Amino acid sequence: FFGLMMGDVVYAAIIMVFANRGLHLFVDDPESEGFKLFQRILYISGGVAIVIGVLTGTYLGNFLYEFFGIQNLAVAPGLEELLINPMSFIVLSLIIGLVHVNIAHVLALIKGIKEGQKEVILGKAGLFILQIAGIPWIMHAILHVDIPLFTAQIYSILLYVMALGLILVIASSIMQKGVFLGGIFWLFDVTGLLGDVMSYCRLAGVGLATFYLASCFNLIAGLLYGMVPAGIARLIGGTLLAIIVLLIGHALNLVLAGITCFVHSLRLCFVEFLFKFYEGGGREYSPFRLRRRSLFVGGKA
């Protein structure tokens, strides 16, 4: 997720260098296991971002093309076209979300089977049936995209299959929460699946914002350079002005992208994924509490 949203060779390389050389300045104990784990996470995430940046030919946005006219540096032009187009990037993000969310539901189903939780098994089976039948039906009825070999009769049958999945979800909700609450909250189980998958659109949003913001700073620097009168003034003053804009702009974009890509990656893992099956153990985190102190009344001797 971090690599898809960052996707820039220079930005990712700077983050990796910072993780190695500057990160220890912001912690109390650079030798702790937590620090080393965080450092390894930044190495891995930055490495993936570098790979995607090389495949798509992204170096400080479109810096090489804007100032030197160099293009077609993408090792995988097909991937570059996929990620530079907003609609195709969004579709890719939704597919990734659908796979990732369903992996979590499969793990929850396995856990439910091991623990003999019938209500969980029914609920997860219902969600899978809804998706298997619902996705082709939605593509046909709403998006007007026909799947090869699917006839009108098959689409009619899918409605009954969707109804079966919905019945299983409702039954699971009633078994877990009772007739009153379960009869209401089953709706959130269904809409929650849609919301979880749609949440992965942030991959496309942040990824495109990172690239286009970098490209905007390149464009501004180029425009300011061209506004300076030709000659020695442009060579010295224009170049200096462009460098200042590039340094400030890309530094700002790097900080924003580094924080945003990391936070949104964590959110997708913790909220959309782990929440469905993971149960934390150990001691409950409770940092604040009132301490009662004994009161001693002293008298004169």
mmCIF file of N, CA, C and O in Angstrom, residues 62-149:
data_model
loop_
_atom_site.group_PDB
_atom_site.id
_atom_site.type_symbol
_atom_site.label_atom_id
_atom_site.label_comp_id
_atom_site.label_asym_id
_atom_site.label_seq_id
_atom_site.Cartn_x
_atom_site.Cartn_y
_atom_site.Cartn_z
ATOM 1 N N ASN A 62 7.312 14.375 -12.497
ATOM 2 C CA ASN A 62 7.761 14.395 -13.895
ATOM 3 C C ASN A 62 8.968 15.306 -14.063
ATOM 4 O O ASN A 62 9.115 15.971 -15.095
ATOM 5 N N PHE A 63 9.836 15.342 -13.063
ATOM 6 C CA PHE A 63 10.981 16.269 -13.046
ATOM 7 C C PHE A 63 11.855 16.115 -14.288
ATOM 8 O O PHE A 63 12.213 17.108 -14.937
ATOM 9 N N LEU A 64 12.212 14.906 -14.650
ATOM 10 C CA LEU A 64 13.121 14.685 -15.777
ATOM 11 C C LEU A 64 12.501 15.135 -17.095
ATOM 12 O O LEU A 64 13.189 15.683 -17.962
ATOM 13 N N TYR A 65 11.205 14.960 -17.228
ATOM 14 C CA TYR A 65 10.541 15.397 -18.465
ATOM 15 C C TYR A 65 10.363 16.909 -18.482
ATOM 16 O O TYR A 65 10.546 17.561 -19.517
ATOM 17 N N GLU A 66 10.025 17.487 -17.331
ATOM 18 C CA GLU A 66 9.741 18.922 -17.255
ATOM 19 C C GLU A 66 10.972 19.762 -17.561
ATOM 20 O O GLU A 66 10.880 20.802 -18.239
ATOM 21 N N PHE A 67 12.148 19.334 -17.089
ATOM 22 C CA PHE A 67 13.349 20.171 -17.216
ATOM 23 C C PHE A 67 14.338 19.655 -18.259
ATOM 24 O O PHE A 67 15.157 20.425 -18.755
ATOM 25 N N PHE A 68 14.289 18.372 -18.579
ATOM 26 C CA PHE A 68 15.272 17.827 -19.521
ATOM 27 C C PHE A 68 14.621 17.152 -20.732
ATOM 28 O O PHE A 68 15.318 16.691 -21.628
ATOM 29 N N GLY A 69 13.292 17.099 -20.726
ATOM 30 C CA GLY A 69 12.605 16.495 -21.859
ATOM 31 C C GLY A 69 12.768 14.996 -21.962
ATOM 32 O O GLY A 69 12.481 14.404 -23.015
ATOM 33 N N ILE A 70 13.237 14.363 -20.888
ATOM 34 C CA ILE A 70 13.455 12.910 -20.900
ATOM 35 C C ILE A 70 12.151 12.212 -20.535
ATOM 36 O O ILE A 70 11.549 12.501 -19.515
ATOM 37 N N GLN A 71 11.706 11.290 -21.367
ATOM 38 C CA GLN A 71 10.494 10.545 -21.072
ATOM 39 C C GLN A 71 10.703 9.075 -21.420
ATOM 40 O O GLN A 71 11.791 8.666 -21.819
ATOM 41 N N ASN A 72 9.689 8.301 -21.214
ATOM 42 C CA ASN A 72 9.742 6.861 -21.471
ATOM 43 C C ASN A 72 10.818 6.163 -20.639
ATOM 44 O O ASN A 72 11.513 5.270 -21.115
ATOM 45 N N LEU A 73 10.972 6.599 -19.370
ATOM 46 C CA LEU A 73 11.898 5.918 -18.470
ATOM 47 C C LEU A 73 11.240 4.745 -17.757
ATOM 48 O O LEU A 73 11.910 4.026 -17.018
ATOM 49 N N ALA A 74 9.962 4.556 -17.961
ATOM 50 C CA ALA A 74 9.246 3.483 -17.278
ATOM 51 C C ALA A 74 9.719 2.122 -17.782
ATOM 52 O O ALA A 74 9.744 1.871 -18.991
ATOM 53 N N VAL A 75 10.093 1.265 -16.844
ATOM 54 C CA VAL A 75 10.473 -0.097 -17.201
ATOM 55 C C VAL A 75 9.239 -0.890 -17.608
ATOM 56 O O VAL A 75 9.315 -1.791 -18.452
ATOM 57 N N ALA A 76 8.091 -0.558 -16.993
ATOM 58 C CA ALA A 76 6.822 -1.207 -17.325
ATOM 59 C C ALA A 76 5.823 -0.137 -17.764
ATOM 60 O O ALA A 76 5.060 0.382 -16.936
ATOM 61 N N PRO A 77 5.828 0.238 -19.039
ATOM 62 C CA PRO A 77 4.921 1.300 -19.514
ATOM 63 C C PRO A 77 3.452 0.998 -19.240
ATOM 64 O O PRO A 77 2.661 1.918 -19.009
ATOM 65 N N GLY A 78 3.083 -0.271 -19.280
ATOM 66 C CA GLY A 78 1.696 -0.627 -18.999
ATOM 67 C C GLY A 78 1.280 -0.259 -17.595
ATOM 68 O O GLY A 78 0.174 0.251 -17.365
ATOM 69 N N LEU A 79 2.176 -0.491 -16.633
ATOM 70 C CA LEU A 79 1.892 -0.122 -15.241
ATOM 71 C C LEU A 79 1.838 1.389 -15.092
ATOM 72 O O LEU A 79 1.008 1.911 -14.334
ATOM 73 N N GLU A 80 2.698 2.095 -15.821
ATOM 74 C CA GLU A 80 2.680 3.561 -15.771
ATOM 75 C C GLU A 80 1.338 4.099 -16.260
ATOM 76 O O GLU A 80 0.735 4.975 -15.625
ATOM 77 N N GLU A 81 0.839 3.580 -17.356
ATOM 78 C CA GLU A 81 -0.455 4.022 -17.879
ATOM 79 C C GLU A 81 -1.585 3.672 -16.927
ATOM 80 O O GLU A 81 -2.549 4.434 -16.782
ATOM 81 N N LEU A 82 -1.461 2.532 -16.254
ATOM 82 C CA LEU A 82 -2.492 2.113 -15.309
ATOM 83 C C LEU A 82 -2.576 3.047 -14.115
ATOM 84 O O LEU A 82 -3.668 3.426 -13.674
ATOM 85 N N LEU A 83 -1.419 3.459 -13.593
ATOM 86 C CA LEU A 83 -1.383 4.262 -12.371
ATOM 87 C C LEU A 83 -1.517 5.754 -12.634
ATOM 88 O O LEU A 83 -1.791 6.511 -11.705
ATOM 89 N N ILE A 84 -1.311 6.196 -13.859
ATOM 90 C CA ILE A 84 -1.418 7.623 -14.146
ATOM 91 C C ILE A 84 -2.846 8.000 -14.509
ATOM 92 O O ILE A 84 -3.228 9.172 -14.461
ATOM 93 N N ASN A 85 -3.659 7.016 -14.874
ATOM 94 C CA ASN A 85 -5.050 7.263 -15.216
ATOM 95 C C ASN A 85 -5.912 7.117 -13.967
ATOM 96 O O ASN A 85 -5.927 6.058 -13.342
ATOM 97 N N PRO A 86 -6.629 8.167 -13.568
ATOM 98 C CA PRO A 86 -7.405 8.099 -12.315
ATOM 99 C C PRO A 86 -8.401 6.943 -12.271
ATOM 100 O O PRO A 86 -8.502 6.238 -11.265
ATOM 101 N N MET A 87 -9.145 6.721 -13.352
ATOM 102 C CA MET A 87 -10.170 5.678 -13.333
ATOM 103 C C MET A 87 -9.561 4.284 -13.224
ATOM 104 O O MET A 87 -10.034 3.446 -12.455
ATOM 105 N N SER A 88 -8.509 4.029 -13.987
ATOM 106 C CA SER A 88 -7.892 2.702 -13.931
ATOM 107 C C SER A 88 -7.222 2.473 -12.576
ATOM 108 O O SER A 88 -7.229 1.358 -12.054
ATOM 109 N N PHE A 89 -6.649 3.516 -11.982
ATOM 110 C CA PHE A 89 -6.030 3.402 -10.656
ATOM 111 C C PHE A 89 -7.107 3.118 -9.605
ATOM 112 O O PHE A 89 -6.910 2.310 -8.693
ATOM 113 N N ILE A 90 -8.256 3.764 -9.736
ATOM 114 C CA ILE A 90 -9.352 3.523 -8.792
ATOM 115 C C ILE A 90 -9.853 2.090 -8.908
ATOM 116 O O ILE A 90 -10.098 1.410 -7.897
ATOM 117 N N VAL A 91 -10.006 1.611 -10.141
ATOM 118 C CA VAL A 91 -10.454 0.229 -10.348
ATOM 119 C C VAL A 91 -9.452 -0.746 -9.738
ATOM 120 O O VAL A 91 -9.833 -1.723 -9.068
ATOM 121 N N LEU A 92 -8.162 -0.505 -9.956
ATOM 122 C CA LEU A 92 -7.123 -1.353 -9.362
ATOM 123 C C LEU A 92 -7.213 -1.327 -7.841
ATOM 124 O O LEU A 92 -7.098 -2.373 -7.181
ATOM 125 N N SER A 93 -7.431 -0.148 -7.273
ATOM 126 C CA SER A 93 -7.541 -0.020 -5.818
ATOM 127 C C SER A 93 -8.735 -0.812 -5.289
ATOM 128 O O SER A 93 -8.640 -1.473 -4.248
ATOM 129 N N LEU A 94 -9.858 -0.761 -5.994
ATOM 130 C CA LEU A 94 -11.052 -1.502 -5.570
ATOM 131 C C LEU A 94 -10.822 -3.013 -5.646
ATOM 132 O O LEU A 94 -11.277 -3.759 -4.772
ATOM 133 N N ILE A 95 -10.116 -3.455 -6.684
ATOM 134 C CA ILE A 95 -9.810 -4.893 -6.804
ATOM 135 C C ILE A 95 -8.908 -5.331 -5.653
ATOM 136 O O ILE A 95 -9.125 -6.385 -5.034
ATOM 137 N N ILE A 96 -7.891 -4.514 -5.354
ATOM 138 C CA ILE A 96 -7.009 -4.820 -4.220
ATOM 139 C C ILE A 96 -7.811 -4.865 -2.928
ATOM 140 O O ILE A 96 -7.631 -5.765 -2.090
ATOM 141 N N GLY A 97 -8.705 -3.908 -2.756
ATOM 142 C CA GLY A 97 -9.530 -3.876 -1.553
ATOM 143 C C GLY A 97 -10.431 -5.089 -1.446
ATOM 144 O O GLY A 97 -10.586 -5.668 -0.365
ATOM 145 N N LEU A 98 -11.033 -5.493 -2.562
ATOM 146 C CA LEU A 98 -11.918 -6.659 -2.554
ATOM 147 C C LEU A 98 -11.157 -7.913 -2.138
ATOM 148 O O LEU A 98 -11.639 -8.715 -1.337
ATOM 149 N N VAL A 99 -9.951 -8.073 -2.659
ATOM 150 C CA VAL A 99 -9.136 -9.247 -2.310
ATOM 151 C C VAL A 99 -8.694 -9.184 -0.850
ATOM 152 O O VAL A 99 -8.811 -10.167 -0.101
ATOM 153 N N HIS A 100 -8.205 -8.018 -0.433
ATOM 154 C CA HIS A 100 -7.674 -7.877 0.927
ATOM 155 C C HIS A 100 -8.759 -8.070 1.976
ATOM 156 O O HIS A 100 -8.562 -8.772 2.977
ATOM 157 N N VAL A 101 -9.914 -7.465 1.767
ATOM 158 C CA VAL A 101 -11.020 -7.588 2.721
ATOM 159 C C VAL A 101 -11.513 -9.028 2.805
ATOM 160 O O VAL A 101 -11.796 -9.546 3.895
ATOM 161 N N ASN A 102 -11.585 -9.706 1.673
ATOM 162 C CA ASN A 102 -12.067 -11.087 1.684
ATOM 163 C C ASN A 102 -11.066 -12.052 2.307
ATOM 164 O O ASN A 102 -11.470 -13.073 2.862
ATOM 165 N N ILE A 103 -9.791 -11.734 2.221
ATOM 166 C CA ILE A 103 -8.805 -12.537 2.950
ATOM 167 C C ILE A 103 -9.085 -12.457 4.444
ATOM 168 O O ILE A 103 -9.028 -13.467 5.163
ATOM 169 N N ALA A 104 -9.411 -11.256 4.920
ATOM 170 C CA ALA A 104 -9.751 -11.092 6.337
ATOM 171 C C ALA A 104 -10.996 -11.889 6.699
ATOM 172 O O ALA A 104 -11.057 -12.526 7.759
ATOM 173 N N HIS A 105 -12.001 -11.877 5.826
ATOM 174 C CA HIS A 105 -13.226 -12.636 6.099
ATOM 175 C C HIS A 105 -12.965 -14.140 6.072
ATOM 176 O O HIS A 105 -13.572 -14.891 6.842
ATOM 177 N N VAL A 106 -12.075 -14.588 5.195
ATOM 178 C CA VAL A 106 -11.720 -16.009 5.160
ATOM 179 C C VAL A 106 -11.037 -16.416 6.464
ATOM 180 O O VAL A 106 -11.334 -17.472 7.038
ATOM 181 N N LEU A 107 -10.134 -15.559 6.950
ATOM 182 C CA LEU A 107 -9.462 -15.850 8.224
ATOM 183 C C LEU A 107 -10.470 -15.872 9.372
ATOM 184 O O LEU A 107 -10.376 -16.695 10.286
ATOM 185 N N ALA A 108 -11.447 -14.961 9.323
ATOM 186 C CA ALA A 108 -12.495 -14.952 10.350
ATOM 187 C C ALA A 108 -13.341 -16.215 10.262
ATOM 188 O O ALA A 108 -13.751 -16.777 11.294
ATOM 189 N N LEU A 109 -13.605 -16.685 9.041
ATOM 190 C CA LEU A 109 -14.372 -17.922 8.861
ATOM 191 C C LEU A 109 -13.605 -19.118 9.415
ATOM 192 O O LEU A 109 -14.182 -19.978 10.099
ATOM 193 N N ILE A 110 -12.316 -19.182 9.131
ATOM 194 C CA ILE A 110 -11.484 -20.280 9.648
ATOM 195 C C ILE A 110 -11.474 -20.269 11.173
ATOM 196 O O ILE A 110 -11.600 -21.316 11.830
ATOM 197 N N LYS A 111 -11.338 -19.070 11.727
ATOM 198 C CA LYS A 111 -11.370 -18.945 13.186
ATOM 199 C C LYS A 111 -12.725 -19.381 13.744
ATOM 200 O O LYS A 111 -12.794 -20.079 14.776
ATOM 201 N N GLY A 112 -13.801 -18.997 13.073
ATOM 202 C CA GLY A 112 -15.134 -19.390 13.522
ATOM 203 C C GLY A 112 -15.337 -20.890 13.465
ATOM 204 O O GLY A 112 -15.972 -21.483 14.351
ATOM 205 N N ILE A 113 -14.802 -21.541 12.417
ATOM 206 C CA ILE A 113 -14.918 -22.996 12.298
ATOM 207 C C ILE A 113 -14.145 -23.690 13.418
ATOM 208 O O ILE A 113 -14.628 -24.648 14.036
ATOM 209 N N LYS A 114 -12.925 -23.190 13.699
ATOM 210 C CA LYS A 114 -12.114 -23.796 14.752
ATOM 211 C C LYS A 114 -12.775 -23.669 16.120
ATOM 212 O O LYS A 114 -12.677 -24.574 16.956
ATOM 213 N N GLU A 115 -13.422 -22.533 16.352
ATOM 214 C CA GLU A 115 -14.037 -22.293 17.659
ATOM 215 C C GLU A 115 -15.502 -22.725 17.705
ATOM 216 O O GLU A 115 -16.167 -22.548 18.736
ATOM 217 N N GLY A 116 -16.011 -23.270 16.603
ATOM 218 C CA GLY A 116 -17.384 -23.751 16.576
ATOM 219 C C GLY A 116 -18.426 -22.659 16.698
ATOM 220 O O GLY A 116 -19.503 -22.892 17.259
ATOM 221 N N GLN A 117 -18.151 -21.486 16.169
ATOM 222 C CA GLN A 117 -19.091 -20.367 16.233
ATOM 223 C C GLN A 117 -20.008 -20.409 15.009
ATOM 224 O O GLN A 117 -19.674 -19.907 13.941
ATOM 225 N N LYS A 118 -21.186 -21.002 15.175
ATOM 226 C CA LYS A 118 -22.107 -21.189 14.060
ATOM 227 C C LYS A 118 -22.570 -19.863 13.472
ATOM 228 O O LYS A 118 -22.746 -19.734 12.252
ATOM 229 N N GLU A 119 -22.778 -18.865 14.351
ATOM 230 C CA GLU A 119 -23.263 -17.581 13.852
ATOM 231 C C GLU A 119 -22.233 -16.898 12.957
ATOM 232 O O GLU A 119 -22.578 -16.252 11.959
ATOM 233 N N VAL A 120 -20.947 -17.040 13.301
ATOM 234 C CA VAL A 120 -19.890 -16.454 12.476
ATOM 235 C C VAL A 120 -19.808 -17.184 11.135
ATOM 236 O O VAL A 120 -19.658 -16.560 10.078
ATOM 237 N N ILE A 121 -19.899 -18.506 11.165
ATOM 238 C CA ILE A 121 -19.842 -19.295 9.938
ATOM 239 C C ILE A 121 -20.978 -18.913 8.990
ATOM 240 O O ILE A 121 -20.767 -18.706 7.788
ATOM 241 N N LEU A 122 -22.197 -18.787 9.530
ATOM 242 C CA LEU A 122 -23.338 -18.400 8.699
ATOM 243 C C LEU A 122 -23.143 -17.006 8.105
ATOM 244 O O LEU A 122 -23.414 -16.769 6.926
ATOM 245 N N GLY A 123 -22.666 -16.065 8.947
ATOM 246 C CA GLY A 123 -22.492 -14.688 8.485
ATOM 247 C C GLY A 123 -21.462 -14.570 7.382
ATOM 248 O O GLY A 123 -21.694 -13.894 6.370
ATOM 249 N N LYS A 124 -20.316 -15.215 7.560
ATOM 250 C CA LYS A 124 -19.268 -15.139 6.546
ATOM 251 C C LYS A 124 -19.685 -15.850 5.265
ATOM 252 O O LYS A 124 -19.415 -15.361 4.162
ATOM 253 N N ALA A 125 -20.349 -17.020 5.406
ATOM 254 C CA ALA A 125 -20.836 -17.719 4.214
ATOM 255 C C ALA A 125 -21.833 -16.841 3.451
ATOM 256 O O ALA A 125 -21.810 -16.775 2.216
ATOM 257 N N GLY A 126 -22.686 -16.137 4.180
ATOM 258 C CA GLY A 126 -23.645 -15.244 3.543
ATOM 259 C C GLY A 126 -22.978 -14.105 2.793
ATOM 260 O O GLY A 126 -23.386 -13.747 1.682
ATOM 261 N N LEU A 127 -21.936 -13.541 3.388
ATOM 262 C CA LEU A 127 -21.216 -12.452 2.723
ATOM 263 C C LEU A 127 -20.532 -12.933 1.449
ATOM 264 O O LEU A 127 -20.543 -12.233 0.423
ATOM 265 N N PHE A 128 -19.953 -14.135 1.491
ATOM 266 C CA PHE A 128 -19.301 -14.668 0.297
ATOM 267 C C PHE A 128 -20.327 -14.936 -0.810
ATOM 268 O O PHE A 128 -20.076 -14.632 -1.985
ATOM 269 N N ILE A 129 -21.476 -15.506 -0.437
ATOM 270 C CA ILE A 129 -22.521 -15.770 -1.432
ATOM 271 C C ILE A 129 -23.039 -14.467 -2.033
ATOM 272 O O ILE A 129 -23.260 -14.368 -3.247
ATOM 273 N N LEU A 130 -23.214 -13.463 -1.185
ATOM 274 C CA LEU A 130 -23.661 -12.158 -1.684
ATOM 275 C C LEU A 130 -22.692 -11.591 -2.718
ATOM 276 O O LEU A 130 -23.107 -11.023 -3.738
ATOM 277 N N GLN A 131 -21.405 -11.724 -2.457
ATOM 278 C CA GLN A 131 -20.412 -11.185 -3.377
ATOM 279 C C GLN A 131 -20.345 -11.976 -4.674
ATOM 280 O O GLN A 131 -20.298 -11.401 -5.766
ATOM 281 N N ILE A 132 -20.353 -13.304 -4.549
ATOM 282 C CA ILE A 132 -20.246 -14.147 -5.736
ATOM 283 C C ILE A 132 -21.410 -13.897 -6.690
ATOM 284 O O ILE A 132 -21.245 -13.835 -7.913
ATOM 285 N N ALA A 133 -22.602 -13.737 -6.126
ATOM 286 C CA ALA A 133 -23.769 -13.495 -6.965
ATOM 287 C C ALA A 133 -24.004 -12.016 -7.232
ATOM 288 O O ALA A 133 -24.474 -11.632 -8.309
ATOM 289 N N GLY A 134 -23.670 -11.176 -6.259
ATOM 290 C CA GLY A 134 -23.993 -9.761 -6.362
ATOM 291 C C GLY A 134 -23.106 -8.976 -7.304
ATOM 292 O O GLY A 134 -23.586 -8.084 -8.024
ATOM 293 N N ILE A 135 -21.807 -9.297 -7.338
ATOM 294 C CA ILE A 135 -20.900 -8.532 -8.201
ATOM 295 C C ILE A 135 -21.262 -8.681 -9.673
ATOM 296 O O ILE A 135 -21.376 -7.673 -10.390
ATOM 297 N N PRO A 136 -21.467 -9.906 -10.196
ATOM 298 C CA PRO A 136 -21.896 -10.005 -11.609
ATOM 299 C C PRO A 136 -23.238 -9.337 -11.873
ATOM 300 O O PRO A 136 -23.426 -8.719 -12.930
ATOM 301 N N TRP A 137 -24.171 -9.459 -10.907
ATOM 302 C CA TRP A 137 -25.486 -8.855 -11.114
ATOM 303 C C TRP A 137 -25.402 -7.332 -11.149
ATOM 304 O O TRP A 137 -26.048 -6.679 -11.974
ATOM 305 N N ILE A 138 -24.589 -6.737 -10.260
ATOM 306 C CA ILE A 138 -24.415 -5.282 -10.241
ATOM 307 C C ILE A 138 -23.746 -4.810 -11.532
ATOM 308 O O ILE A 138 -24.126 -3.781 -12.114
ATOM 309 N N MET A 139 -22.754 -5.559 -11.995
ATOM 310 C CA MET A 139 -22.083 -5.201 -13.249
ATOM 311 C C MET A 139 -23.075 -5.204 -14.409
ATOM 312 O O MET A 139 -23.003 -4.345 -15.302
ATOM 313 N N HIS A 140 -24.017 -6.143 -14.387
ATOM 314 C CA HIS A 140 -24.993 -6.240 -15.476
ATOM 315 C C HIS A 140 -26.107 -5.208 -15.341
ATOM 316 O O HIS A 140 -26.442 -4.507 -16.304
ATOM 317 N N ALA A 141 -26.688 -5.114 -14.136
ATOM 318 C CA ALA A 141 -27.886 -4.296 -13.956
ATOM 319 C C ALA A 141 -27.574 -2.814 -13.811
ATOM 320 O O ALA A 141 -28.357 -1.972 -14.263
ATOM 321 N N ILE A 142 -26.457 -2.479 -13.181
ATOM 322 C CA ILE A 142 -26.165 -1.071 -12.899
ATOM 323 C C ILE A 142 -25.085 -0.517 -13.826
ATOM 324 O O ILE A 142 -25.226 0.572 -14.388
ATOM 325 N N LEU A 143 -24.003 -1.273 -13.994
ATOM 326 C CA LEU A 143 -22.892 -0.796 -14.817
ATOM 327 C C LEU A 143 -23.058 -1.151 -16.289
ATOM 328 O O LEU A 143 -22.267 -0.688 -17.122
ATOM 329 N N HIS A 144 -24.036 -2.020 -16.592
ATOM 330 C CA HIS A 144 -24.321 -2.431 -17.973
ATOM 331 C C HIS A 144 -23.103 -3.080 -18.630
ATOM 332 O O HIS A 144 -22.799 -2.847 -19.798
ATOM 333 N N VAL A 145 -22.428 -3.897 -17.836
ATOM 334 C CA VAL A 145 -21.290 -4.674 -18.337
ATOM 335 C C VAL A 145 -21.679 -6.141 -18.281
ATOM 336 O O VAL A 145 -21.909 -6.690 -17.203
ATOM 337 N N ASP A 146 -21.772 -6.782 -19.437
ATOM 338 C CA ASP A 146 -22.183 -8.177 -19.502
ATOM 339 C C ASP A 146 -20.962 -9.092 -19.433
ATOM 340 O O ASP A 146 -19.952 -8.867 -20.117
ATOM 341 N N ILE A 147 -21.074 -10.129 -18.632
ATOM 342 C CA ILE A 147 -20.015 -11.114 -18.490
ATOM 343 C C ILE A 147 -20.206 -12.184 -19.564
ATOM 344 O O ILE A 147 -21.337 -12.648 -19.779
ATOM 345 N N PRO A 148 -19.146 -12.573 -20.266
ATOM 346 C CA PRO A 148 -19.277 -13.598 -21.306
ATOM 347 C C PRO A 148 -19.906 -14.883 -20.767
ATOM 348 O O PRO A 148 -19.631 -15.300 -19.641
ATOM 349 N N LEU A 149 -20.776 -15.486 -21.577
ATOM 350 C CA LEU A 149 -21.464 -16.754 -21.281
ATOM 351 C C LEU A 149 -22.581 -16.605 -20.257
ATOM 352 O O LEU A 149 -23.241 -17.578 -19.914
#
